[in-house]
mmCIF file of C-alpha atoms in Angstrom:
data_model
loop_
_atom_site.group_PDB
_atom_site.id
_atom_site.type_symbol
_atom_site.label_atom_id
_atom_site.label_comp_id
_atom_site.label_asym_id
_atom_site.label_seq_id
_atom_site.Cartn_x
_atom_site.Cartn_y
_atom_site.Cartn_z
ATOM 1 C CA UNK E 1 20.183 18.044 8.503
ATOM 2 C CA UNK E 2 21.751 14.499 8.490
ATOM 3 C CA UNK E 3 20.315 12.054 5.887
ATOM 4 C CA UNK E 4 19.304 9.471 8.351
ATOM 5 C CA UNK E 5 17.400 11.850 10.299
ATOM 6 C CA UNK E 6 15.836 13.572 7.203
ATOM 7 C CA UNK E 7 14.713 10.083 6.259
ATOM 8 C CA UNK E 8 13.033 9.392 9.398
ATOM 9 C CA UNK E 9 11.079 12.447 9.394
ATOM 10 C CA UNK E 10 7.330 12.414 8.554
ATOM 11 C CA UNK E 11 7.024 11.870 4.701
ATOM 12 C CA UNK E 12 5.431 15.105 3.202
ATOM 13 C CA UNK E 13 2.748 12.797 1.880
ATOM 14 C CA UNK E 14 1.533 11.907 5.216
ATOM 15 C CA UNK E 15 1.615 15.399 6.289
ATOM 16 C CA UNK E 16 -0.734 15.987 3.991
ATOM 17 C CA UNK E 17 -2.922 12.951 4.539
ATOM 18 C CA UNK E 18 -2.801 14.085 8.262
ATOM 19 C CA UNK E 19 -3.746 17.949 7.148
ATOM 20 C CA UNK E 20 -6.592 17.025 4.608
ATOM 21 C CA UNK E 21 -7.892 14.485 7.723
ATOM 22 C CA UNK E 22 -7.926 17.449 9.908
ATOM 23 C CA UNK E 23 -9.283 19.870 7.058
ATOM 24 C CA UNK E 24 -13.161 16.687 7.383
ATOM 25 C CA UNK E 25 -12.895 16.826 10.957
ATOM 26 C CA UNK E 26 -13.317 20.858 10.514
ATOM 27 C CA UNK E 27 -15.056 20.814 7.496
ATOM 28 C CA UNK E 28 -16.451 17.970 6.376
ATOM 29 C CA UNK E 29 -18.184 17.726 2.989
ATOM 30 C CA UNK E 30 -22.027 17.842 3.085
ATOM 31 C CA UNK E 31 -25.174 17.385 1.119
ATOM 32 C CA UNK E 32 -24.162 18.219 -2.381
ATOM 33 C CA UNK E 33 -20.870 19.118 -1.345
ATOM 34 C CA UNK E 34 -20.127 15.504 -0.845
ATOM 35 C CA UNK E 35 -21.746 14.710 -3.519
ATOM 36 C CA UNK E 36 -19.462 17.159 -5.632
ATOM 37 C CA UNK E 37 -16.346 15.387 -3.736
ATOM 38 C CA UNK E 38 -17.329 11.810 -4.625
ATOM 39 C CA UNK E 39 -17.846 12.119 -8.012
ATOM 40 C CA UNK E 40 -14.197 13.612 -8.541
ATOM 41 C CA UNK E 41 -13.196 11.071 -6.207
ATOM 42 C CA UNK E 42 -14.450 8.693 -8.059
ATOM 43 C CA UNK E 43 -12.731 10.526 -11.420
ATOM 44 C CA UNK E 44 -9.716 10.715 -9.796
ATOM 45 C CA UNK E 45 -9.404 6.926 -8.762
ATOM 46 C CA UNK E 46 -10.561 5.887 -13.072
ATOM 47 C CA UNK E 47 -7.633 8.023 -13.686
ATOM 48 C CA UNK E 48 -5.033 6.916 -10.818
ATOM 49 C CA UNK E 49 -5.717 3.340 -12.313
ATOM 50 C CA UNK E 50 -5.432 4.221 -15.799
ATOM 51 C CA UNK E 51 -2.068 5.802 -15.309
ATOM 52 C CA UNK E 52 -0.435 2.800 -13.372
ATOM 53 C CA UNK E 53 -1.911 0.606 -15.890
ATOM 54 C CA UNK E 54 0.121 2.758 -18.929
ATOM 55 C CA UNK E 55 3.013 3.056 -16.626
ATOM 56 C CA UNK E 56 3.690 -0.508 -16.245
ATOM 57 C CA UNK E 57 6.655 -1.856 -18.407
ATOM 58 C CA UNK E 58 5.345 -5.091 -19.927
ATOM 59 C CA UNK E 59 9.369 -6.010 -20.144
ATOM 60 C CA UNK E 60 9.795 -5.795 -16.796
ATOM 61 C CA UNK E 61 7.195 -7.896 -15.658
ATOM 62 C CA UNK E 62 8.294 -10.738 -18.395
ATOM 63 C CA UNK E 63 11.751 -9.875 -17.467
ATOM 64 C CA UNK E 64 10.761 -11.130 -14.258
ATOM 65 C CA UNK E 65 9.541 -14.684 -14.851
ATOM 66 C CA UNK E 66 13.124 -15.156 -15.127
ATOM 67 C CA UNK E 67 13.917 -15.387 -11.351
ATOM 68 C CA UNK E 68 10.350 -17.421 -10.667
ATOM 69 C CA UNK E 69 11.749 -18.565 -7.622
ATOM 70 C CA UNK E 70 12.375 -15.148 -5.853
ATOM 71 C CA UNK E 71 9.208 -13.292 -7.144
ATOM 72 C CA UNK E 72 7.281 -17.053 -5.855
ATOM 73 C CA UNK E 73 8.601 -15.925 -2.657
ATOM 74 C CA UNK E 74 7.945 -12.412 -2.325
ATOM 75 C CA UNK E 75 4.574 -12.444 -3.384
ATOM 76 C CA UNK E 76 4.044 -15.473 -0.761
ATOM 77 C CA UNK E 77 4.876 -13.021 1.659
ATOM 78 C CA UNK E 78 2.973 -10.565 0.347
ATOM 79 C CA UNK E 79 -0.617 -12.455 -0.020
ATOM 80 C CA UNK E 80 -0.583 -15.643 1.995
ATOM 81 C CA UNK E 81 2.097 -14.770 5.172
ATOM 82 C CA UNK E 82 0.942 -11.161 5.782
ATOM 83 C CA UNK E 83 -2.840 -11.719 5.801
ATOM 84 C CA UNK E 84 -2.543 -15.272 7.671
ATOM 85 C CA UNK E 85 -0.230 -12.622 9.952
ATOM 86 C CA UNK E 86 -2.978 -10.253 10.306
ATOM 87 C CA UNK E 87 -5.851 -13.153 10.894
ATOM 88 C CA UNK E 88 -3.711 -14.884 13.589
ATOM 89 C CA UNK E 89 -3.675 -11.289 15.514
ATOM 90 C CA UNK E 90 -7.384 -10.635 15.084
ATOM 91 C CA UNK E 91 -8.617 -14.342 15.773
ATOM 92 C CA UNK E 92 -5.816 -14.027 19.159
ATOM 93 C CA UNK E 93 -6.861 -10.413 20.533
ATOM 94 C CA UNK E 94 -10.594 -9.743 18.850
ATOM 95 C CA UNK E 95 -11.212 -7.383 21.622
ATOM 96 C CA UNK E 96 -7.844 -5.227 21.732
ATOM 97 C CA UNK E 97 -9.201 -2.937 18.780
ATOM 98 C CA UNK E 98 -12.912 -2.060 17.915
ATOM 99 C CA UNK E 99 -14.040 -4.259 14.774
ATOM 100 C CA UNK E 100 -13.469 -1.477 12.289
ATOM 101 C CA UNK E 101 -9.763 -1.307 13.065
ATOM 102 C CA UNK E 102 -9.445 -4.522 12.691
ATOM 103 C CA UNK E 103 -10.722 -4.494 9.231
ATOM 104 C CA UNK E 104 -8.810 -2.120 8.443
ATOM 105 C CA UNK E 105 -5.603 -4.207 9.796
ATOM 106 C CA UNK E 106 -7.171 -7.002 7.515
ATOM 107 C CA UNK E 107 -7.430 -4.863 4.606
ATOM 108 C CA UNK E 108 -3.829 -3.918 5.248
ATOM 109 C CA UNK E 109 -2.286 -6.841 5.333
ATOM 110 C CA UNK E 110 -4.152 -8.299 1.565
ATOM 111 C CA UNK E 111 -2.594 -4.814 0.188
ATOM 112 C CA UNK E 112 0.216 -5.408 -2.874
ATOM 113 C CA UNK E 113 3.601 -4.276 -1.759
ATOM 114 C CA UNK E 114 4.576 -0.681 -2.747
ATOM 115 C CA UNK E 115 6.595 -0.198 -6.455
ATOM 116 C CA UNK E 116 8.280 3.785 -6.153
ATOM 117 C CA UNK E 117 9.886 2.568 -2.722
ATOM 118 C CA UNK E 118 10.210 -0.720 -2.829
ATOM 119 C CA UNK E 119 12.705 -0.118 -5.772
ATOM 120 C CA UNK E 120 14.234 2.898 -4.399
ATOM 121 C CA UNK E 121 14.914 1.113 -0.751
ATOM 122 C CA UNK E 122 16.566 -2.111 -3.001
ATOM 123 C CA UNK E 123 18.956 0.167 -4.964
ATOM 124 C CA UNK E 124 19.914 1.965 -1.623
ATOM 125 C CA UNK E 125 20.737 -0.858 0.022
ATOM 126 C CA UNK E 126 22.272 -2.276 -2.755
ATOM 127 C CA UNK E 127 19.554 -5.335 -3.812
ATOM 128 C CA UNK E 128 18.135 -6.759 -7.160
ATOM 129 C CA UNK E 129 17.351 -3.447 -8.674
ATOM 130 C CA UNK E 130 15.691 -5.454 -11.961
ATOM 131 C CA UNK E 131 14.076 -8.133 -9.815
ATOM 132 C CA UNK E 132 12.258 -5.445 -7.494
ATOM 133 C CA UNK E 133 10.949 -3.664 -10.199
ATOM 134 C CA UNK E 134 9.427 -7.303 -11.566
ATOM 135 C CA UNK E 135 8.276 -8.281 -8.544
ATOM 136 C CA UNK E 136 6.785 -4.651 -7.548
ATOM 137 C CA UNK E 137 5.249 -4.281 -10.409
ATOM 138 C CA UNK E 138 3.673 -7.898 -10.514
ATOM 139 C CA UNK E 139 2.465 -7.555 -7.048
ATOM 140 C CA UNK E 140 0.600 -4.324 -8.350
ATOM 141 C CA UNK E 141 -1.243 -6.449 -11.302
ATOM 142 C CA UNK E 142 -2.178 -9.385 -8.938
ATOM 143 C CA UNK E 143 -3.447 -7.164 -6.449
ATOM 144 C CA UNK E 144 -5.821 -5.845 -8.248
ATOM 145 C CA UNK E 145 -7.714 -9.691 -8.525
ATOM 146 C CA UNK E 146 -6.794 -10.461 -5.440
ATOM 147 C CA UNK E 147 -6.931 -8.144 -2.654
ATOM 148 C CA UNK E 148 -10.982 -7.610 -2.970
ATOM 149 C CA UNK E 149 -11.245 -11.725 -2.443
ATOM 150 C CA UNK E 150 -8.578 -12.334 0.598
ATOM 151 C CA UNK E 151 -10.232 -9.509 2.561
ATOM 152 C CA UNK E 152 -13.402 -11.185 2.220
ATOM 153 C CA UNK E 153 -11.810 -14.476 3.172
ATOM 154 C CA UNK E 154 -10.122 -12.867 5.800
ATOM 155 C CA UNK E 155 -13.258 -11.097 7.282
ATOM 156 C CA UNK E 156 -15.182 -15.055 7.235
ATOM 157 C CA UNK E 157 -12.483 -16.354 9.102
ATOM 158 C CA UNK E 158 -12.739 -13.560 11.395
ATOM 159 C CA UNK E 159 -16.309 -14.338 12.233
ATOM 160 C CA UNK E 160 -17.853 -11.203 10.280
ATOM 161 C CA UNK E 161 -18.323 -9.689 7.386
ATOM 162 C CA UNK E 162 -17.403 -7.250 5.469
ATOM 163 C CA UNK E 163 -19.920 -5.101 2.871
ATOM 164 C CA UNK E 164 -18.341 -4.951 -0.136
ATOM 165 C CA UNK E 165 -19.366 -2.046 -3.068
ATOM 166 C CA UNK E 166 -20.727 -3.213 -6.369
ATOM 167 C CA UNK E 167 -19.086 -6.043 -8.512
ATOM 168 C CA UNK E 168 -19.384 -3.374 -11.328
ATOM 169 C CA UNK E 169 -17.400 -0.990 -9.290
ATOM 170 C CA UNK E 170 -14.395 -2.514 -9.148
ATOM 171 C CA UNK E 171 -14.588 -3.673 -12.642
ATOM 172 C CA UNK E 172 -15.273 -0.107 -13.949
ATOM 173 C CA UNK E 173 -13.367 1.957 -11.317
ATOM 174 C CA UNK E 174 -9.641 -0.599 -10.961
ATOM 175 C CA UNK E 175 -9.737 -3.180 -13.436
ATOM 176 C CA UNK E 176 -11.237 -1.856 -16.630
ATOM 177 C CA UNK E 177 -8.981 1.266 -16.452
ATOM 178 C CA UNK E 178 -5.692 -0.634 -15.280
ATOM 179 C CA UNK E 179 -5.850 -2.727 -18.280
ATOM 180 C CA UNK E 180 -7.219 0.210 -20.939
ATOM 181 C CA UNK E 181 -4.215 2.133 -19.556
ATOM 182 C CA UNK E 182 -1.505 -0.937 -20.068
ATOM 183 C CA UNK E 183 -3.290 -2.014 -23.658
ATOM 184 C CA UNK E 184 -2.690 2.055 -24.582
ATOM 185 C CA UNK E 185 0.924 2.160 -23.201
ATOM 186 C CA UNK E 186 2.516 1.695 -26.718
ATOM 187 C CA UNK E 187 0.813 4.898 -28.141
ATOM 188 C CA UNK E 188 1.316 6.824 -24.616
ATOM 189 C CA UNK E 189 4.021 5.092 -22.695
ATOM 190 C CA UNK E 190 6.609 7.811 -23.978
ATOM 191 C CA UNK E 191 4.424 10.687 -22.259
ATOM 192 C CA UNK E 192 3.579 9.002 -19.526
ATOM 193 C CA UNK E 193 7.398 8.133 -18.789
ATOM 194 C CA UNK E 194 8.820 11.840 -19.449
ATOM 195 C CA UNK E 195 6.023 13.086 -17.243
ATOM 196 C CA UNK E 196 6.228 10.766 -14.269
ATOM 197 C CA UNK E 197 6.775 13.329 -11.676
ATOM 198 C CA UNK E 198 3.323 15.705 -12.807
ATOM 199 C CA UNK E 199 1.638 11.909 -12.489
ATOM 200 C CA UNK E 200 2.773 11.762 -9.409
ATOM 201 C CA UNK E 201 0.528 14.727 -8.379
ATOM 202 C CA UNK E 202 -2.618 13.265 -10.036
ATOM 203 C CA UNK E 203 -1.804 10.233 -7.928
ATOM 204 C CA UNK E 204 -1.378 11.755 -4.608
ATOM 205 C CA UNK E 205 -4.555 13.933 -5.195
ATOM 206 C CA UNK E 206 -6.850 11.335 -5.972
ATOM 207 C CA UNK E 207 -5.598 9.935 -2.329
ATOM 208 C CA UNK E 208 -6.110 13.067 -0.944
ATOM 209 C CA UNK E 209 -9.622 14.145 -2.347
ATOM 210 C CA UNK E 210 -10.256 10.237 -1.425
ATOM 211 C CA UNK E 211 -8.977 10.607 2.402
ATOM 212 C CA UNK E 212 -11.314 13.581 2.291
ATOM 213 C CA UNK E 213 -14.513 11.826 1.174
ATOM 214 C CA UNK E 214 -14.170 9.386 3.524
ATOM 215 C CA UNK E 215 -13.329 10.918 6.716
ATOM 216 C CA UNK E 216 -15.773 13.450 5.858
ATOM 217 C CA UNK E 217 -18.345 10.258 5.886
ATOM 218 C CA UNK E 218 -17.055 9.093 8.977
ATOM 219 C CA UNK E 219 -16.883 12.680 10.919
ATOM 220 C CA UNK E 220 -20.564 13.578 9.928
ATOM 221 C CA UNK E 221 -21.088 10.061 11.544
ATOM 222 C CA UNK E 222 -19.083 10.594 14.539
ATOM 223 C CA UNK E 223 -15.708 8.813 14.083
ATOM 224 C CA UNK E 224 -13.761 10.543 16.873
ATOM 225 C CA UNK E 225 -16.314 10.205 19.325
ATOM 226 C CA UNK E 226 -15.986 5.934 18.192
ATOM 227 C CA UNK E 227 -12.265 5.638 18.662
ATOM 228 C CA UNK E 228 -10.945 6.384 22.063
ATOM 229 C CA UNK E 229 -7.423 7.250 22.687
ATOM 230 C CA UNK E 230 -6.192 3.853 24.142
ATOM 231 C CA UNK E 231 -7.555 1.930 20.774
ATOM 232 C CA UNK E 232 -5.516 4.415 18.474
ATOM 233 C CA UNK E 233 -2.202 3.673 20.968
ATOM 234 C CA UNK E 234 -2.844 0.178 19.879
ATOM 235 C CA UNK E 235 -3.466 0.533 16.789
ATOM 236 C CA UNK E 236 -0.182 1.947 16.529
ATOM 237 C CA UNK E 237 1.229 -0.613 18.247
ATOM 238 C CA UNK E 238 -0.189 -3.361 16.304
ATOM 239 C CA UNK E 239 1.184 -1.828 12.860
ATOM 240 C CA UNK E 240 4.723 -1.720 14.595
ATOM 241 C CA UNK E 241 4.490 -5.330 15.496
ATOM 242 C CA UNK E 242 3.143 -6.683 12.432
ATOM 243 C CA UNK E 243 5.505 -4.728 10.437
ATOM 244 C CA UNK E 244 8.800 -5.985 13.544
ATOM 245 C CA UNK E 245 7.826 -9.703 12.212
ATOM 246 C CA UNK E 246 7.380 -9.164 8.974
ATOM 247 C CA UNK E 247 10.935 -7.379 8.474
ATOM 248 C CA UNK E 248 12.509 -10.675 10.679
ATOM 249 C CA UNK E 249 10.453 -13.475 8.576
ATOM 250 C CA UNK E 250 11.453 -11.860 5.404
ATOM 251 C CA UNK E 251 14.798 -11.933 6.256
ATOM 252 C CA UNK E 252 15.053 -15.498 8.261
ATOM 253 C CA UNK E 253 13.076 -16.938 5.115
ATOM 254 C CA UNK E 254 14.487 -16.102 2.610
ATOM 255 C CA UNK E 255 18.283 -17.292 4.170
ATOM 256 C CA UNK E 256 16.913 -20.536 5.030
ATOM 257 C CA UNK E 257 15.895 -20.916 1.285
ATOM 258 C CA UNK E 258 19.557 -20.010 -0.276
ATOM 259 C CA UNK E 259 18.750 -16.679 -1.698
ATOM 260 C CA UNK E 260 22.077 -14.213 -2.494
ATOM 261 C CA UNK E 261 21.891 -11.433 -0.052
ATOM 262 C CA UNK E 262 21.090 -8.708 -3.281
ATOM 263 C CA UNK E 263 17.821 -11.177 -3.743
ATOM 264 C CA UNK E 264 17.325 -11.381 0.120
ATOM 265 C CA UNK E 265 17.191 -7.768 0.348
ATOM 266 C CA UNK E 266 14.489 -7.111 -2.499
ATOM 267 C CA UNK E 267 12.571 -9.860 -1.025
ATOM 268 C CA UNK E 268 12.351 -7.923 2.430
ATOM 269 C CA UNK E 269 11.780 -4.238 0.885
ATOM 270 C CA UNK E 270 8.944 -5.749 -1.588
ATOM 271 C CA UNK E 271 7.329 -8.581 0.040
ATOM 272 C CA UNK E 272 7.040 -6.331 3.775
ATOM 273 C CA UNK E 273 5.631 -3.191 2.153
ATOM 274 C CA UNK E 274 1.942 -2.334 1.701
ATOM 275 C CA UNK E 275 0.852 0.332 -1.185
ATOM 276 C CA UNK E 276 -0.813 3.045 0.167
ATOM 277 C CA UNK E 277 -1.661 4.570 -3.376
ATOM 278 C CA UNK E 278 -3.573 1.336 -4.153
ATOM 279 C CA UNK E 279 -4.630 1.118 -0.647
ATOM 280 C CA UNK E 280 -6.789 4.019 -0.442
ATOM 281 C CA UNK E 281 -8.602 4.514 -3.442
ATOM 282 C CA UNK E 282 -9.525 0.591 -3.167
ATOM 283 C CA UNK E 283 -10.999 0.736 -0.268
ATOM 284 C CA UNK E 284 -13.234 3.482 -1.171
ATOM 285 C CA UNK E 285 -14.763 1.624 -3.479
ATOM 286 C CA UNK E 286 -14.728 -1.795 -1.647
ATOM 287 C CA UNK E 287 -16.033 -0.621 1.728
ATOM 288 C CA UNK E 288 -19.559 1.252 1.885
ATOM 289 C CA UNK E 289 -20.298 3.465 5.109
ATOM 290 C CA UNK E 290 -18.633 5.812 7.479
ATOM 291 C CA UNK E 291 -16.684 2.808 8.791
ATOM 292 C CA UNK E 292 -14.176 3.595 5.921
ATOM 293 C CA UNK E 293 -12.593 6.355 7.495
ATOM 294 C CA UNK E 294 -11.526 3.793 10.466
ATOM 295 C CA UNK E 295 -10.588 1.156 8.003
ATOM 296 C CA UNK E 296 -8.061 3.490 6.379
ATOM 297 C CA UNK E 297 -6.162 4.548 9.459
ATOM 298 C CA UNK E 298 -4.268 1.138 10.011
ATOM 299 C CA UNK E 299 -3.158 1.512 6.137
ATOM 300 C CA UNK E 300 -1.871 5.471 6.467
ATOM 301 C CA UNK E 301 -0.169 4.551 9.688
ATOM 302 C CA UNK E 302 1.644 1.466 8.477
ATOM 303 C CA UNK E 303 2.772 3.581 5.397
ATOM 304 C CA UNK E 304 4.702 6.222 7.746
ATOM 305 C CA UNK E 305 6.354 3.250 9.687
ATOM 306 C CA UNK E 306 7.434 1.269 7.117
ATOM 307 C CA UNK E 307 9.231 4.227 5.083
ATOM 308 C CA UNK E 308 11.099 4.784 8.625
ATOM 309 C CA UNK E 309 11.926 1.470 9.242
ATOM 310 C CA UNK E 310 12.779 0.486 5.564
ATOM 311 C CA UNK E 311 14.693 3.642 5.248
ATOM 312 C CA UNK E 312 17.383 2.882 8.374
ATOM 313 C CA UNK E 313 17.902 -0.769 6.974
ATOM 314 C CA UNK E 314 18.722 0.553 3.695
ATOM 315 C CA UNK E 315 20.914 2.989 4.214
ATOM 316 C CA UNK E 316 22.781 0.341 6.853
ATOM 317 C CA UNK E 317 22.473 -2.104 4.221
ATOM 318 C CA UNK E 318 23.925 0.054 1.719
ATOM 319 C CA UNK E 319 27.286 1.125 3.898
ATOM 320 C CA UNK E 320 28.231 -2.310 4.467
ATOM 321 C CA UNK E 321 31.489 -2.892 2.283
ATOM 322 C CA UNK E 322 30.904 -6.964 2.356
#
């Protein structure tokens, strides 16, 4: 099978997210079976946030401060541009979506950009390999402060609100673990670097088992019977067109402010991606009620279209001989 084509090919990831969605709509958890499932969730996401925490390389992130100017930029894209993006399209079409989906769309768009792909897209196409992996992993710090605060701006400005968990939730499920992790990396950073690909499975399960906690939630409440066909067409639609301008003002911007094309093209792979790995397990513990399920659909679509999309302008990218 061609590259190109294998690259635009469901990721396996989604597959699963798509099979362990299917697996609540059959079976969803109940009584103390969910009860059972939240509790690891909730182990799984202290230990998801741990990890990145230890896995962080404190010299990249000071490496970084170096080329202020381009990680200024990229992180503008990521926390002010996107969600003002995502506001404009709520505030413009409230009705084209039912309010949960447009949470979710707002919850999207505060997301930090993406650090595995981000960095693999720049070397591909032949970016700022050491910037992207400064200004990946910076986004990843920052979004854990400020994510939780610009979806709550986002959802006043919007003309709701949204019902956040407990203050001590994300302090003892995100925070406190992200920074016990980074404060242990000089006793455990070896490990955790030779054994990045079996962290990689803790990762992706504490997505999964998270997917499945809240979709069974959202099933037992009815979900499917809530979102008709034509709202999930759009909902498609509006991650395609968020991510279509996106892609274009990353790249306009960033050659109306001067920026070498390596540095242009790690400010379009990092400051247009959202992390689906900090995506999920955040909004389990931000969001309370079945309405979670809904909000996480705009996130695990926009994760399949922007490895697609990302993926073809990379490997263009990276063929061109100029």
């Amino acid at each position: 099978m061609p590259t190109l084509l294998r690259r635009l090919l469901p990721d396996p990831f989604i597959l699963a997210l798509l099979a362990t969605v299917a697996l609540a709509s059959i079976l969803p958890a109940r009584g103390g079976g969910a009860d059972l499932v939240d509790v690891l969730a909730t182990i799984a996401i202290v230990l998801l946030f741990f990890l990145h925490g230890a896995k962080l390389p404190r010299e990249a992130v000071l490496a970084g401060l170096k080329h202020w100017r381009l990680h200024l930029t990229i992180l503008a894209f990521t926390f002010l541009a996107f969600p003002l993006m995502g506001l404009a399209a709520s505030r413009l079409f409230p009705g084209l979506m039912p309010p949960a989906l447009w949470t979710g769309i707002l919850f999207l768009c505060a997301l930090p950009s993406t650090v595995q792909s981000s960095i693999a897209f720049t070397s591909l196409a032949r970016g700022n390999v050491p910037a992207a992996i400064a200004s990946a992993s910076a986004s990843q710090i920052m979004g854990i402060f400020l994510t939780p605060p610009i979806v709550g701006l986002l959802a006043s400005a919007h003309g709701g609100t949204i019902e956040f968990g407990s203050v001590s939730g994300i302090l003892l499920q995100l925070l406190l673990p992200f920074l016990a992790g980074h404060l242990l990396r000089p006793w455990i950073g070896r490990w955790v670097d030779a054994n990045k690909k079996y962290i990689s499975y803790s990762d992706r399960s504490a997505i999964l088992i998270s997917v499945y906690s809240a979709f069974s939630a959202a099933v037992i409440e009815g979900i499917w019977s809530r979102l008709p066909l034509p709202s999930l067409a759009l909902l498609f639609l509006v991650c395609a067109v968020l991510l279509a301008i996106m892609l274009t003002l990353t790249q306009l911007g960033t050659k109306l402010l001067g920026f070498a094309r390596e540095d242009r093209i790690t400010a379009i792979f990092c400051g247009t991606k959202k992390s689906i790995v900090t995506g999920v397990p955040m909004a389990r513990v931000l969001f309370a009620g079945p309405d979670m399920g809904l909000v996480l659909l705009p996130v695990m679509i926009f994760h399949q279209m922007q490895l697609m999309a990302c993926a073809w302008l990379a490997r263009r990218w990276g063929n061109r001989t100029d």
